[in-house]
Amino acid sequence: LDMARHVPLYRALLELLRAISTYTALVPLLLPLSGDPEQDEEEEDEENEGQTSVGMLLAKMKTCVDTYTNRLRSKKDKSKGVVKPDGSDPEPEGLTLLVPDIQRTAEIVHAATTSLRQANQERKLVESSKKVSSRPKPLSVLRSLEEKYVAAMKKLQFGEF
C-alpha cells in the first residue's frame, strides 16, 4: 500500500538501484557487508545468510510482485464476464506502474551481483593458485642447492686431508 501511495519515490529508488548496478565499482554496495575481506568463501557465505542485502531484498520484492500480478491475472480471468462499476481503485494502478520497474531492476541487479561474485571467485582461485605455485619454489631452490652441495662434496668424499 505504501508503494502504491508513493509511486514516484519508489520509481526513483529503483532507477537509483539500476544506476548503481551499472557501475562495477558500486556493485559491492548491493551485496551484504562483510567485515573481513580476507575471509574464506565458506565462512563468508555462512555469515551472509544472516545478513540482508539490497539485492536480496529486491529479489524478495520481485517475488511478491510476481505473486501479486499472477493473482490479479487469475482474478481477471475469473471475472471476465462480470462487469465492474467505473469506481476503479487507484492503488492497483500505482502498483501496476511499478511492477515492470521492479522486475527489470531485480534482473539487472541480480546479473550485476552474480557477475561480481563470479569475478571475485575467479580472483580468489587465481590468488590461491599463485600461493600454491609459489610455495614449492623455495623447496625446489633448496633441493637444487642441496644437490649442488652433494655434487661438490662427492668429489671430496674420499679425499685425504
XYZ file of C-alpha atoms in Angstrom:
161
model
C 0.000 0.000 0.000
C 2.856 2.348 0.815
C 4.388 1.678 -2.587
C 1.078 2.460 -4.305
C 0.853 5.784 -2.477
C 4.440 6.815 -3.241
C 4.978 5.583 -6.799
C 7.386 8.426 -7.822
C 9.603 7.753 -4.794
C 9.849 4.037 -5.482
C 10.434 4.595 -9.193
C 13.313 6.939 -8.339
C 14.701 4.392 -5.872
C 14.544 1.629 -8.484
C 16.235 3.897 -11.023
C 18.994 4.588 -8.482
C 19.498 0.842 -7.961
C 19.737 0.289 -11.716
C 22.309 3.093 -11.954
C 24.368 1.605 -9.093
C 24.346 -1.795 -10.759
C 25.772 -0.362 -13.998
C 28.984 0.841 -12.298
C 31.197 -2.066 -11.295
C 32.837 -0.037 -8.542
C 29.447 0.437 -6.840
C 28.038 -3.076 -7.291
C 29.528 -4.285 -3.952
C 27.070 -1.907 -2.259
C 24.294 -4.228 -3.412
C 25.858 -7.240 -1.641
C 25.840 -7.991 2.091
C 28.546 -6.223 4.045
C 31.484 -8.385 5.067
C 33.699 -7.426 7.959
C 36.886 -9.193 6.864
C 37.999 -9.023 3.230
C 40.454 -11.921 3.778
C 37.658 -14.243 4.869
C 37.263 -17.727 3.403
C 34.374 -18.054 0.998
C 32.581 -20.736 3.065
C 32.682 -18.518 6.159
C 31.527 -15.548 4.121
C 28.564 -17.481 2.702
C 27.541 -18.627 6.186
C 27.659 -15.087 7.539
C 25.848 -13.616 4.523
C 22.906 -15.933 5.116
C 22.040 -13.933 8.232
C 22.596 -10.561 6.589
C 20.253 -8.876 4.183
C 21.437 -7.019 1.139
C 19.790 -4.717 -1.357
C 19.949 -7.462 -3.964
C 18.255 -9.995 -1.688
C 15.546 -7.514 -0.676
C 14.927 -6.652 -4.305
C 14.645 -10.342 -5.185
C 12.053 -10.786 -2.414
C 10.195 -7.737 -3.685
C 10.182 -9.219 -7.193
C 8.770 -12.469 -5.825
C 5.967 -10.559 -4.076
C 5.236 -8.540 -7.203
C 5.168 -11.675 -9.366
C 2.735 -13.291 -6.938
C 0.607 -10.136 -6.953
C 0.446 -9.974 -10.752
C -0.363 -13.696 -11.017
C -3.244 -13.258 -8.567
C -4.523 -10.254 -10.500
C -4.398 -12.219 -13.744
C -6.270 -15.138 -12.227
C -8.935 -12.754 -10.837
C -9.272 -11.058 -14.233
C -9.618 -14.443 -15.934
C -12.336 -15.493 -13.482
C -14.237 -12.211 -13.703
C -14.143 -11.615 -17.463
C -17.910 -11.996 -17.710
C -18.628 -9.740 -14.702
C -18.939 -6.003 -15.472
C -17.374 -3.785 -12.784
C -18.595 -0.309 -11.879
C -16.444 2.632 -13.030
C -15.183 3.394 -9.490
C -11.830 1.658 -10.004
C -9.258 1.580 -7.213
C -6.208 3.871 -7.740
C -3.829 1.657 -5.742
C -3.651 -1.262 -8.162
C -2.936 1.216 -10.958
C 0.007 2.627 -8.990
C 1.361 -0.819 -8.252
C 0.933 -1.919 -11.837
C 3.087 1.047 -12.850
C 5.829 -0.195 -10.517
C 5.678 -3.877 -11.470
C 7.773 -3.676 -14.676
C 10.307 -1.396 -12.960
C 10.687 -3.791 -10.038
C 11.066 -6.833 -12.285
C 13.588 -5.148 -14.590
C 15.589 -3.722 -11.674
C 15.677 -7.097 -9.923
C 17.003 -8.758 -13.077
C 19.666 -6.071 -13.644
C 20.838 -6.128 -10.016
C 20.897 -9.941 -9.985
C 23.002 -10.022 -13.152
C 25.437 -7.411 -11.783
C 25.862 -9.096 -8.395
C 26.239 -12.530 -9.988
C 28.974 -11.316 -12.321
C 30.740 -9.619 -9.400
C 30.597 -12.796 -7.334
C 31.968 -14.826 -10.250
C 34.780 -12.315 -10.763
C 35.617 -12.495 -7.042
C 35.649 -16.302 -7.146
C 37.933 -16.300 -10.183
C 40.231 -13.788 -8.486
C 40.368 -15.954 -5.366
C 41.161 -19.031 -7.461
C 43.977 -17.189 -9.211
C 45.343 -15.941 -5.891
C 45.164 -19.390 -4.307
C 46.866 -20.986 -7.316
C 49.603 -18.350 -7.118
C 50.073 -19.142 -3.429
C 50.211 -22.864 -4.133
C 52.622 -22.463 -7.025
C 54.837 -20.086 -5.063
C 55.219 -22.464 -2.108
C 57.085 -25.255 -3.927
C 59.625 -22.830 -5.370
C 61.615 -22.429 -2.146
C 61.671 -26.220 -1.751
C 62.939 -26.666 -5.284
C 65.553 -23.968 -4.702
C 66.645 -25.739 -1.515
C 66.755 -29.073 -3.299
C 68.837 -27.663 -6.079
C 71.197 -26.117 -3.539
C 71.346 -29.423 -1.714
C 72.015 -31.260 -4.972
C 74.781 -28.775 -5.813
C 76.312 -29.283 -2.371
C 76.190 -33.064 -2.710
C 77.716 -32.876 -6.189
C 80.521 -30.617 -4.991
C 81.232 -32.671 -1.886
C 81.046 -36.027 -3.671
C 84.467 -35.335 -5.255
C 85.952 -34.784 -1.837
C 84.157 -37.637 -0.149
C 87.115 -39.979 -0.026
C 89.774 -37.386 -0.170
C 92.517 -37.214 2.466
C 93.417 -34.085 4.231
